[in-house]
XYZ file of C-alpha atoms in Angstrom:
770
model
C 17.766 101.703 -17.965
C 16.400 104.066 -15.326
C 12.863 104.330 -16.634
C 10.995 102.493 -19.291
C 7.328 103.317 -18.974
C 4.418 102.186 -21.078
C 0.987 103.398 -20.080
C -2.009 102.919 -22.293
C -3.513 106.297 -23.021
C -6.805 107.949 -22.675
C -7.072 111.299 -20.944
C -7.640 110.739 -17.254
C -10.555 112.037 -15.253
C -10.278 115.815 -15.112
C -12.255 118.329 -13.145
C -12.177 122.091 -13.681
C -11.829 123.389 -10.126
C -11.415 127.091 -10.827
C -11.420 129.434 -13.791
C -10.604 133.121 -13.655
C -11.154 136.097 -15.924
C -13.789 134.813 -18.272
C -15.614 131.566 -18.928
C -13.616 130.299 -21.870
C -9.896 129.647 -21.833
C -9.039 129.124 -25.551
C -8.632 131.995 -27.993
C -9.043 131.673 -31.743
C -6.044 129.641 -33.001
C -3.537 131.219 -35.362
C -3.690 134.740 -33.938
C -0.172 136.211 -34.001
C 1.198 138.097 -31.019
C 2.739 141.523 -31.305
C 6.512 142.028 -31.112
C 7.469 143.212 -27.606
C 9.888 145.735 -26.371
C 12.654 144.315 -24.215
C 12.791 145.236 -20.558
C 12.173 144.059 -17.019
C 9.104 141.904 -16.319
C 7.632 144.572 -14.031
C 7.352 146.976 -16.973
C 4.147 146.576 -18.920
C 4.799 145.414 -22.474
C 2.757 143.892 -25.238
C 3.086 140.143 -24.538
C 4.542 137.894 -27.169
C 5.540 134.252 -27.137
C 8.690 134.124 -29.219
C 11.912 132.977 -27.506
C 15.181 134.611 -28.540
C 17.491 132.663 -30.852
C 16.769 130.470 -33.806
C 14.564 127.401 -33.561
C 14.364 124.525 -36.044
C 11.144 124.954 -37.999
C 8.848 122.249 -39.187
C 8.155 122.309 -42.915
C 4.587 123.059 -43.822
C 2.650 119.862 -44.174
C -0.878 119.261 -45.203
C -3.230 118.973 -42.288
C -4.916 115.572 -42.177
C -8.509 115.527 -43.212
C -10.748 116.072 -40.219
C -13.496 113.549 -39.516
C -17.025 114.634 -40.179
C -18.299 117.124 -37.611
C -20.364 115.900 -34.727
C -24.097 116.124 -34.983
C -26.114 118.557 -32.895
C -26.086 117.453 -29.245
C -29.209 116.462 -27.422
C -30.761 118.972 -24.994
C -28.967 119.173 -21.672
C -25.579 118.223 -23.067
C -22.593 120.447 -23.708
C -21.985 121.587 -27.278
C -19.664 119.360 -29.265
C -16.717 121.279 -30.668
C -14.701 118.656 -32.509
C -14.701 115.040 -33.551
C -17.003 112.328 -34.779
C -19.833 111.163 -32.542
C -19.720 107.691 -31.030
C -22.094 105.771 -28.784
C -20.310 104.902 -25.536
C -21.399 102.653 -22.692
C -20.101 103.148 -19.162
C -19.912 100.960 -16.094
C -22.530 103.214 -14.501
C -26.168 102.342 -13.892
C -28.815 105.048 -13.660
C -30.664 105.173 -10.315
C -34.278 106.351 -10.307
C -35.551 107.865 -7.038
C -39.275 107.168 -6.662
C -39.866 108.576 -3.176
C -40.914 112.199 -2.831
C -38.347 112.980 -0.140
C -35.973 111.608 2.493
C -36.485 112.899 6.028
C -33.583 113.624 8.376
C -34.044 113.588 12.160
C -31.829 114.297 15.149
C -32.091 111.726 17.957
C -31.142 112.511 21.567
C -31.071 110.261 24.636
C -31.635 111.519 28.167
C -29.721 110.561 30.232
C -26.901 110.231 27.671
C -26.245 106.712 26.333
C -22.601 106.421 25.303
C -22.680 102.920 23.807
C -23.715 103.081 20.118
C -24.961 99.509 20.000
C -27.209 100.231 22.983
C -28.630 103.283 21.196
C -29.362 101.149 18.137
C -31.136 98.559 20.278
C -33.218 101.190 22.109
C -34.389 102.808 18.892
C -35.110 99.421 17.339
C -37.620 98.711 20.118
C -39.862 101.450 18.660
C -40.259 100.133 15.105
C -44.001 100.737 15.321
C -43.139 104.469 15.305
C -40.112 104.660 12.968
C -41.012 101.759 10.711
C -38.740 98.919 9.571
C -36.779 101.063 7.101
C -34.228 103.220 8.902
C -30.671 104.456 8.525
C -29.224 105.459 11.899
C -25.621 106.330 12.851
C -26.185 106.877 16.566
C -27.417 110.458 16.437
C -28.787 111.160 12.922
C -31.759 109.175 11.629
C -32.923 108.990 8.012
C -36.429 107.772 7.167
C -38.401 107.483 3.921
C -41.570 108.590 5.774
C -42.400 111.794 7.684
C -42.978 111.738 11.454
C -44.598 114.432 13.568
C -42.304 117.409 14.187
C -41.162 116.059 17.561
C -41.531 112.465 18.800
C -40.871 111.578 22.459
C -40.396 107.949 23.433
C -39.410 106.124 26.604
C -37.381 102.944 27.112
C -35.432 101.168 29.829
C -31.694 100.592 29.927
C -31.243 96.866 30.376
C -27.979 97.109 32.295
C -29.442 99.004 35.287
C -33.161 99.402 34.510
C -32.948 103.211 34.390
C -35.587 104.951 32.265
C -34.230 106.710 29.157
C -36.135 109.357 27.188
C -35.658 109.384 23.405
C -36.417 112.569 21.448
C -36.694 112.444 17.644
C -36.846 115.860 15.970
C -36.989 116.561 12.250
C -34.100 118.701 10.985
C -34.280 118.512 7.177
C -36.441 117.365 4.294
C -34.074 116.233 1.549
C -34.539 115.735 -2.144
C -34.077 112.009 -2.901
C -31.107 112.832 -5.143
C -29.500 115.207 -2.623
C -25.774 114.888 -1.935
C -26.629 114.359 1.734
C -28.527 111.173 0.846
C -25.619 109.531 -0.993
C -23.695 108.293 2.122
C -26.608 106.267 3.443
C -27.607 105.154 -0.073
C -24.147 103.576 -0.174
C -24.900 101.908 3.155
C -28.147 100.567 1.695
C -26.306 99.148 -1.277
C -23.783 97.438 0.998
C -26.737 95.658 2.578
C -27.832 94.568 -0.899
C -24.394 93.093 -1.615
C -24.441 91.199 1.682
C -27.864 89.799 0.830
C -26.261 88.406 -2.348
C -23.685 86.658 -0.082
C -20.784 88.825 -1.249
C -18.055 89.306 1.374
C -16.870 92.801 2.288
C -13.057 93.035 2.157
C -11.814 96.557 2.746
C -14.226 98.717 0.732
C -15.051 96.141 -1.952
C -17.081 92.932 -2.197
C -15.725 89.532 -3.260
C -16.839 85.942 -3.732
C -14.203 83.628 -2.186
C -16.319 80.606 -3.122
C -15.848 81.461 -6.822
C -12.064 81.859 -6.500
C -9.740 80.708 -9.272
C -6.954 78.589 -7.779
C -3.544 79.078 -9.372
C -2.005 75.985 -7.821
C 1.435 76.361 -9.393
C 1.996 79.640 -7.547
C -0.190 78.802 -4.523
C -2.465 81.776 -5.161
C -6.203 82.381 -5.143
C -7.883 85.012 -7.320
C -11.176 86.197 -5.857
C -13.668 87.814 -8.262
C -15.625 90.749 -6.943
C -17.100 94.204 -7.410
C -16.422 97.743 -6.300
C -19.682 99.683 -5.997
C -20.431 103.278 -5.077
C -23.218 105.753 -5.702
C -22.183 109.055 -7.265
C -24.064 112.174 -8.302
C -23.242 113.344 -11.835
C -24.631 115.892 -14.252
C -27.259 113.367 -15.356
C -28.449 112.434 -11.848
C -27.599 109.558 -9.498
C -25.552 106.654 -10.832
C -24.330 103.389 -9.393
C -20.690 103.045 -10.413
C -19.869 99.317 -10.663
C -16.529 97.795 -11.522
C -15.552 94.149 -11.893
C -12.355 93.607 -9.896
C -10.169 90.829 -8.470
C -8.184 90.248 -5.303
C -5.115 88.030 -5.097
C -4.792 86.068 -1.842
C -1.924 83.675 -1.200
C -2.710 80.159 -0.072
C 0.200 80.158 2.396
C -0.241 81.851 5.758
C 2.204 84.451 7.026
C 3.530 81.776 9.385
C 4.388 79.562 6.380
C 6.259 82.491 4.824
C 8.202 82.972 8.071
C 9.128 79.269 8.126
C 10.466 79.559 4.558
C 12.562 82.579 5.517
C 14.000 80.712 8.506
C 15.048 77.751 6.377
C 16.925 80.036 3.978
C 19.017 81.799 6.639
C 18.390 81.280 10.381
C 21.009 83.898 11.337
C 19.218 86.838 9.680
C 15.709 85.481 10.274
C 14.234 88.425 12.175
C 15.764 91.084 9.925
C 14.607 89.282 6.783
C 11.081 88.788 8.182
C 10.846 92.502 8.922
C 12.089 93.335 5.432
C 9.665 91.016 3.641
C 6.550 91.390 5.813
C 6.430 94.970 7.125
C 4.602 97.215 4.673
C 2.510 94.411 3.188
C -1.261 94.021 3.407
C -2.566 90.813 4.989
C -6.049 89.368 5.309
C -7.606 87.440 8.207
C -9.777 84.767 6.649
C -11.987 84.308 9.714
C -13.533 87.777 9.203
C -12.161 88.814 5.758
C -10.588 91.993 7.086
C -7.369 93.453 5.707
C -4.568 95.021 7.738
C -1.330 96.850 6.926
C 1.628 95.218 8.739
C 3.511 98.012 10.543
C 5.860 95.941 12.714
C 6.499 92.545 14.330
C 6.438 92.059 18.113
C 9.000 89.310 18.777
C 8.318 89.378 22.530
C 4.620 88.463 22.367
C 3.026 85.093 21.504
C -0.551 83.734 21.312
C -0.188 82.788 25.008
C -0.222 86.493 25.965
C -3.357 88.192 27.200
C -5.222 91.208 25.877
C -8.245 93.140 27.135
C -11.663 92.852 25.453
C -14.037 95.802 25.099
C -15.949 94.428 28.102
C -12.810 94.711 30.253
C -12.208 90.951 30.427
C -8.647 89.712 29.904
C -8.173 86.673 27.685
C -5.329 84.940 25.844
C -5.215 84.946 22.062
C -5.514 81.148 22.125
C -8.706 81.204 24.189
C -10.200 84.148 22.267
C -9.968 82.493 18.852
C -11.208 79.167 20.211
C -14.309 80.754 21.784
C -15.079 83.424 19.158
C -14.298 81.523 15.940
C -13.787 77.888 16.891
C -10.154 78.080 15.707
C -7.346 76.220 17.455
C -3.944 77.910 17.211
C -1.335 75.205 16.713
C 1.997 77.015 17.072
C 2.113 78.747 20.436
C 5.566 80.372 20.192
C 5.052 82.417 17.047
C 5.521 86.211 17.300
C 2.639 88.593 16.611
C 2.178 91.070 13.783
C 1.448 94.715 14.650
C -1.071 96.901 12.823
C -1.408 100.528 13.948
C -4.772 101.996 12.897
C -4.719 105.461 11.404
C -5.866 108.233 13.674
C -9.456 109.137 12.951
C -12.502 110.488 14.660
C -14.396 107.806 16.553
C -18.022 107.914 17.685
C -18.707 108.867 21.275
C -18.263 105.847 23.515
C -15.868 103.988 21.202
C -12.179 104.234 22.050
C -9.429 104.460 19.435
C -7.196 101.357 19.391
C -3.469 102.027 19.653
C -2.583 98.829 17.831
C -4.018 95.532 16.609
C -2.032 92.328 17.185
C -2.437 89.591 14.584
C -1.506 85.907 14.725
C 0.653 84.977 11.681
C -0.900 81.507 11.534
C -4.326 83.062 10.898
C -3.282 85.796 8.445
C -2.559 85.468 4.732
C -0.526 87.646 2.395
C -2.337 89.504 -0.389
C -1.059 90.624 -3.763
C 1.391 89.030 -6.177
C 4.751 88.115 -4.582
C 7.766 90.053 -5.807
C 9.846 87.730 -7.968
C 12.673 88.273 -10.405
C 10.885 86.014 -12.878
C 8.052 87.943 -14.496
C 6.320 84.745 -15.594
C 4.144 84.695 -12.477
C 2.989 88.268 -13.055
C 2.068 87.480 -16.650
C 0.193 84.288 -15.725
C -1.774 85.907 -12.886
C -2.537 89.005 -14.959
C -3.847 86.776 -17.742
C -6.290 85.185 -15.273
C -7.586 88.578 -14.142
C -7.648 90.344 -17.500
C -11.128 90.885 -18.906
C -12.145 91.961 -22.383
C -14.774 94.722 -22.636
C -17.382 92.053 -23.396
C -16.411 89.959 -20.355
C -16.427 93.051 -18.151
C -19.864 94.018 -19.450
C -21.194 90.496 -18.874
C -19.970 90.585 -15.274
C -21.828 93.847 -14.594
C -25.036 92.616 -16.235
C -24.818 89.443 -14.153
C -24.746 91.522 -10.940
C -27.762 93.598 -12.051
C -29.643 90.416 -12.890
C -28.838 88.896 -9.484
C -30.162 92.006 -7.718
C -33.363 91.953 -9.772
C -33.984 88.228 -9.292
C -33.352 88.284 -5.536
C -36.540 89.467 -3.831
C -34.744 90.541 -0.637
C -32.084 92.514 -2.514
C -34.475 94.332 -4.822
C -36.858 94.874 -1.892
C -34.122 96.564 0.149
C -33.694 99.125 -2.626
C -37.422 99.640 -3.142
C -37.891 100.431 0.558
C -35.945 103.606 -0.094
C -37.652 104.190 -3.416
C -34.539 103.290 -5.425
C -34.774 101.495 -8.775
C -31.869 100.480 -11.003
C -31.940 100.445 -14.781
C -31.622 96.875 -16.112
C -28.599 97.838 -18.242
C -25.521 100.047 -18.053
C -25.822 103.677 -19.082
C -25.172 104.606 -22.714
C -24.378 108.114 -23.834
C -22.922 110.003 -26.763
C -19.222 110.846 -26.890
C -16.923 112.192 -29.549
C -13.595 111.050 -30.919
C -11.062 113.841 -31.326
C -8.933 113.936 -34.482
C -5.595 112.203 -34.199
C -2.773 114.506 -33.136
C 0.075 115.207 -35.527
C 3.512 114.446 -34.049
C 6.217 116.923 -35.079
C 9.922 116.100 -35.312
C 12.698 118.343 -36.607
C 12.322 117.595 -40.320
C 8.999 115.755 -40.552
C 5.515 115.343 -39.116
C 3.283 112.286 -39.026
C 0.009 110.896 -37.689
C 0.574 108.024 -35.198
C -0.575 104.485 -35.943
C -3.625 102.910 -34.318
C -1.530 101.747 -31.340
C -0.566 105.399 -30.711
C 3.124 104.573 -30.627
C 5.944 106.315 -32.466
C 8.947 104.443 -31.093
C 10.199 103.609 -34.601
C 10.006 107.182 -35.884
C 11.661 108.777 -32.860
C 14.677 106.431 -33.014
C 15.190 106.785 -36.771
C 14.666 110.519 -37.279
C 16.107 113.610 -35.655
C 14.234 115.081 -32.645
C 13.207 118.748 -32.551
C 16.486 119.754 -30.931
C 19.521 117.771 -29.756
C 22.468 118.479 -27.512
C 25.760 117.554 -29.195
C 27.948 114.913 -27.533
C 31.497 115.978 -26.751
C 32.448 115.306 -23.159
C 30.974 112.662 -20.901
C 32.184 110.342 -18.133
C 31.431 106.618 -17.962
C 31.783 104.894 -14.575
C 31.495 101.100 -14.302
C 32.722 98.133 -12.205
C 35.851 96.475 -13.583
C 34.052 93.173 -14.129
C 31.655 94.938 -16.527
C 34.436 96.275 -18.740
C 33.395 94.271 -21.823
C 29.750 95.313 -21.485
C 30.800 98.945 -21.083
C 32.913 98.864 -24.236
C 30.046 97.360 -26.212
C 27.694 99.996 -24.786
C 30.048 102.788 -25.866
C 30.358 101.386 -29.387
C 26.587 100.979 -29.711
C 25.987 104.538 -28.504
C 28.418 105.882 -31.109
C 26.641 103.949 -33.863
C 23.180 105.102 -32.698
C 23.980 108.797 -32.279
C 24.150 109.520 -36.010
C 20.496 108.864 -36.803
C 19.376 111.071 -33.924
C 21.698 113.977 -34.763
C 23.667 113.775 -31.483
C 27.282 114.323 -32.458
C 29.846 116.217 -30.524
C 29.017 117.529 -27.092
C 27.442 116.084 -23.922
C 28.297 116.811 -20.297
C 26.927 113.865 -18.362
C 27.820 111.224 -15.797
C 26.840 107.764 -17.086
C 27.038 104.955 -14.496
C 26.623 101.226 -15.015
C 25.677 99.281 -11.892
C 25.192 95.558 -11.369
C 21.781 94.626 -10.023
C 19.110 96.705 -8.294
C 21.244 98.556 -5.749
C 18.932 101.189 -4.269
C 21.658 102.519 -1.974
C 24.133 102.943 -4.834
C 21.506 104.532 -7.070
C 20.603 107.009 -4.302
C 24.275 107.879 -3.713
C 24.825 108.608 -7.432
C 21.702 110.765 -7.656
C 22.562 112.743 -4.507
C 26.056 113.410 -5.847
C 24.822 114.496 -9.286
C 21.691 116.389 -8.192
C 22.836 118.139 -5.003
C 26.578 118.098 -4.342
C 27.820 118.531 -7.928
C 24.753 119.221 -10.074
C 25.175 117.555 -13.463
C 22.768 115.400 -15.512
C 23.239 111.699 -14.760
C 22.084 108.403 -16.189
C 22.173 105.103 -14.314
C 21.936 101.837 -16.256
C 21.391 98.403 -14.734
C 23.868 96.034 -16.400
C 21.152 93.350 -16.603
C 19.307 95.400 -19.238
C 22.402 95.322 -21.466
C 22.867 91.546 -21.412
C 21.672 89.479 -24.343
C 21.806 89.778 -28.126
C 23.144 92.868 -29.864
C 19.658 93.900 -31.000
C 18.496 94.149 -27.393
C 21.389 96.433 -26.461
C 20.694 98.629 -29.465
C 17.062 99.079 -28.408
C 18.137 99.947 -24.863
C 20.788 102.377 -26.088
C 18.337 104.184 -28.362
C 16.003 104.787 -25.429
C 18.896 105.805 -23.161
C 20.095 108.344 -25.722
C 16.639 109.862 -25.980
C 16.471 110.123 -22.202
C 19.937 111.675 -22.064
C 18.925 114.252 -24.674
C 15.973 115.279 -22.482
C 18.170 115.573 -19.398
C 20.584 117.839 -21.238
C 17.845 120.208 -22.375
C 17.018 118.719 -25.775
C 13.501 118.375 -27.190
C 12.205 115.112 -28.658
C 8.839 115.733 -30.297
C 5.865 118.068 -30.136
C 2.267 118.549 -31.216
C 0.456 121.547 -32.676
C -0.417 124.050 -29.907
C -2.591 126.800 -31.402
C -2.948 128.737 -28.127
C -0.601 131.698 -27.871
C 1.112 133.100 -24.775
C 0.277 129.975 -22.779
C 1.954 128.460 -19.714
C 0.999 124.938 -18.634
C 1.793 123.918 -15.035
C 1.862 120.474 -13.446
C 1.830 119.849 -9.677
C 1.989 116.675 -7.603
C 2.845 115.794 -3.993
C 4.932 112.812 -2.876
C 4.357 111.328 0.593
C 7.127 109.217 2.112
C 6.156 105.843 3.580
C 8.548 106.309 6.498
C 7.103 108.309 9.346
C 8.775 111.656 9.953
C 10.025 112.207 6.396
C 8.731 115.379 4.802
C 6.314 115.446 1.880
C 7.517 116.958 -1.383
C 5.776 119.156 -3.957
C 6.902 118.722 -7.543
C 6.222 121.828 -9.647
C 6.913 122.043 -13.406
C 5.962 124.825 -15.840
C 6.263 125.125 -19.615
C 8.637 127.769 -20.940
C 8.021 127.967 -24.711
C 5.124 128.138 -27.208
C 5.204 124.478 -28.223
C 5.425 123.181 -24.618
C 8.765 121.420 -25.033
C 10.859 123.441 -22.560
C 10.168 122.998 -18.850
C 11.214 124.676 -15.616
C 10.977 122.796 -12.311
C 11.042 123.473 -8.580
C 10.813 121.299 -5.475
C 9.290 122.351 -2.141
C 9.427 120.322 1.083
C 6.621 120.526 3.632
C 5.223 118.684 6.674
C 4.852 114.874 6.521
C 1.629 113.691 4.804
C 0.594 117.269 4.018
C -1.250 117.199 0.687
C -2.238 120.861 0.367
C 0.676 122.808 -1.058
C 2.510 125.707 0.589
C 4.948 128.108 -1.093
C 3.131 128.054 -4.432
C 3.600 131.804 -4.704
C 7.391 131.344 -4.686
C 7.298 128.527 -7.286
C 4.972 130.360 -9.667
C 6.789 133.703 -9.351
C 10.078 131.981 -10.141
C 8.548 130.208 -13.158
C 7.003 133.430 -14.485
C 10.330 135.241 -14.139
C 12.104 132.541 -16.169
C 9.285 132.560 -18.728
C 9.806 136.295 -19.187
C 13.566 135.931 -19.534
C 13.082 133.342 -22.274
C 10.162 134.912 -24.159
C 10.412 138.619 -23.244
C 6.786 138.577 -22.129
C 4.576 137.043 -19.470
C 1.960 134.411 -20.348
C -1.607 135.650 -20.761
C -3.117 132.224 -20.071
C -2.189 129.693 -17.376
C -3.507 126.126 -17.251
C -2.709 124.346 -13.968
C -3.029 120.560 -13.680
C -3.157 119.613 -9.992
C -2.581 115.904 -9.392
C -3.183 113.815 -6.289
C -6.198 115.580 -4.754
C -9.157 113.595 -3.439
C -12.765 114.779 -3.600
C -12.727 115.688 0.097
C -9.790 118.082 -0.460
C -11.177 119.982 -3.454
C -12.645 122.783 -1.355
C -9.347 123.254 0.509
C -7.443 123.501 -2.766
C -9.954 126.086 -3.962
C -9.658 128.219 -0.816
C -5.962 127.798 -0.034
C -3.833 126.927 -3.073
C -5.479 129.050 -5.756
C -5.307 132.312 -3.725
C -1.544 131.706 -3.326
C -1.154 131.676 -7.099
C -3.399 134.719 -7.509
C -1.298 136.714 -5.034
C 1.779 135.862 -7.096
C 0.419 137.930 -10.002
C 0.718 141.038 -7.815
C 4.498 140.662 -8.025
C 4.364 141.878 -11.630
C 3.011 145.289 -12.593
C -0.515 145.328 -14.079
C -0.443 141.588 -14.596
C -3.848 139.842 -14.700
C -3.645 136.628 -16.718
C -6.460 134.171 -17.237
C -6.005 130.992 -15.207
C -7.846 127.682 -15.087
C -7.092 124.962 -12.500
C -7.930 121.341 -13.296
C -7.709 118.532 -10.766
C -6.442 115.231 -12.186
C -7.547 112.053 -10.429
C -5.996 108.764 -11.569
C -7.666 106.450 -9.068
C -10.915 106.089 -10.987
C -12.781 102.958 -11.963
C -14.814 104.201 -14.928
C -14.778 101.857 -17.911
C -16.013 102.510 -21.432
C -17.530 100.245 -24.089
C -18.452 100.863 -27.667
C -19.986 98.869 -30.507
C -23.378 98.505 -32.113
C -23.824 95.090 -30.505
C -21.859 92.514 -28.578
C -18.987 91.782 -28.463
C -18.149 95.260 -27.235
C -14.734 96.850 -27.630
C -12.858 99.700 -25.999
C -13.514 103.140 -27.545
C -10.817 104.526 -29.837
C -8.118 106.791 -28.343
C -9.215 110.395 -28.088
C -12.790 109.598 -27.042
C -14.171 112.429 -24.916
C -17.276 112.353 -22.713
C -18.042 115.745 -21.201
C -21.687 115.512 -20.179
C -24.203 113.398 -18.225
C -21.675 111.307 -16.270
C -19.011 113.994 -15.727
C -18.910 116.323 -12.730
C -12.694 119.337 -20.767
C -10.335 118.392 -22.529
C -8.942 119.296 -25.862
C -5.660 120.694 -24.494
C -5.438 117.771 -22.067
C -5.548 115.296 -24.959
C -2.651 117.073 -26.660
C -0.597 117.030 -23.464
C -1.050 113.265 -23.139
C 1.242 113.016 -26.213
C 4.148 114.989 -24.716
C 5.622 112.691 -22.067
C 9.105 112.037 -23.438
C 9.770 108.909 -21.373
C 7.350 106.993 -23.576
C 6.992 107.345 -27.380
C 3.215 107.165 -27.228
C 0.297 108.532 -25.235
C -0.017 108.353 -21.438
C -3.000 108.400 -19.082
C -2.388 111.847 -17.625
C -1.139 115.162 -19.070
C 2.643 115.254 -19.422
C 3.192 118.034 -16.833
C 1.513 115.838 -14.202
C 3.865 112.968 -15.053
C 6.884 115.259 -14.896
C 5.764 116.706 -11.544
C 5.252 113.183 -10.188
C 8.720 112.008 -11.316
C 10.339 115.106 -9.820
C 8.538 114.817 -6.469
C 9.305 111.081 -6.260
C 13.032 111.567 -6.913
C 13.320 114.389 -4.379
C 11.207 112.668 -1.707
C 12.297 109.031 -2.137
C 15.977 109.422 -3.061
C 17.403 112.924 -2.580
C 15.577 114.190 0.556
C 16.830 117.621 -0.498
C 16.118 120.230 -3.137
C 18.132 119.582 -6.331
C 20.717 122.095 -7.513
C 19.451 125.266 -9.188
C 21.585 124.494 -12.266
C 19.226 121.624 -13.160
C 15.899 123.487 -12.955
C 15.595 124.089 -16.701
C 16.216 120.442 -17.608
C 14.221 117.227 -17.250
C 17.035 115.702 -15.180
C 14.554 113.618 -13.164
C 13.446 111.331 -16.008
């Protein structure tokens, strides 16, 4: 089957980036809209959200009893609207700042000293003035103590004996919890981790000496921590997460030898295929590199130039610098091209880094057809909430018991709480799932796979005409698939009419899959479904399960609706946006844009926009939104009064750009329609977060129940968001992000990875990309 996704659900981290026309988005539920007059969207009319044509109605059912209301929140927290209160622990540790201030100084050298390390050494000679506690980046100096307004010092440059004047001038007096202090607080905490003998690999710290050896697969699992200091509503917090890194015991050279033994004729091509794009680690300095290419013309005998200007061979360099003897002298070299970034004055940007395969090791779990390895390795890394909590407490205890580590923090007036931070959350009531003839409350696992395959969805597209394409050798499997589909259609209400291309392929043929999708999405737009024959092999029960899921997916692609939840907001449009970046250089980035078209958020309209490679900030939003609003009007005979935009894939550093560039595009779109001023709220969704939650009166702790919301103290809203996490039709359960974000991601991925072109306009009102 094309997609079979199962993501455990809790609403992801959300941040309200912008809200227009009032502070509160929701209106009192149950308020009916007036009946509109028909006409063009530019003519002002009383908005209503009632699409033309009949719609299957859900029978009235008794609303489940709501849990007891939350108690009155403590001062400084946001008011609790719904749900039962629950005590929740987080993998965050409160930081107490005991110094009165942090002092920022600008340091200049006359004559100019370009070498950063030389500047550090010169300033270090004057510790009697600055003190032992400093944070210096070459030009900006942070101190926990005040100095006179201007300090002038003199030193000698050791290389030529020339006298250098150093001027230290105060520029700012910062609050200890200021945002400007956080970068060097993080530097301070990195020092603390090094004092504890933890090794920095990338941005995280690991303990190779405590590695778990999985001998059967020749893998090592390093335990470690990711740590960062963040400012939240409740002050400064140390965000700590217990993590693991998988490192293979075999070097890259061993992998290359294995490839050569399998097929010497295609050795170089196969090495490029298997190695380029992977991340490797050099064990002599624990640094990680992305392999961008292989230089088959260079060997360790070749020379390169050191920063000092001296030329040296790779063999001699590793023998002198690390005491390592390279054994195989004819091996090619791996190429890593560093990303372009600003470098300090005096430090040149490297064009490429050459790595010796014998000294580099693959990271991550190898790709294998047998999933047994993945299960075994995952089992080694999986931690229960209690084990995760114990790991964090162990780190806090080590910092407290180590005099040097705790002293490093105290020099800057920083003190950590001895335990993780506990706060009060609330558990939202369970959402009711609505089908055509029935409604139900999901089970504790938040899965409704059984119900959706046994009862009729909200709306179905009848099956009448469809084309099945398959290889001749899969004729028996195809016949069995057809028979199983006919037997399964009855319970879902799919009977007489489908226009679809169904293709069965043998194996994971990316080129064949791409050709089918390009044909069906661009050249001759028609919904298509591609099935891997391997998923159909096995007992009859397995095929039936696959067919049921395929039929549900087909129904979505043809414009059908599977299930819904209660949406009390009227005249609402929900929008999801995501950007796909191609791994290949030169390929354009793609914006996926989806917008809801009906009151119960089960009809969607989609657009794709191509833009410059690796461009995250979206262009042409005005065109996408205007098109979506026009289609909304044609379907509902009104324009939405409220817009909720979920913007996925934006980092913290890009939030201000989104605010100043993307949102004005959408605001200008409203001018297209006469006297149109809807309310709009934009929420940024970030999936790459490491916040963990614990609950329980005492150990052992457990994960909080689904629907737990924390919207104070450690946050920087989300009743509607929780509902939308139930509406991703590729998975009969809840997902981590709102459904429109998932749909936008799937659309952008298909267009950017496979199609490289905008899909046909005939498919825009269907979820053809599932």
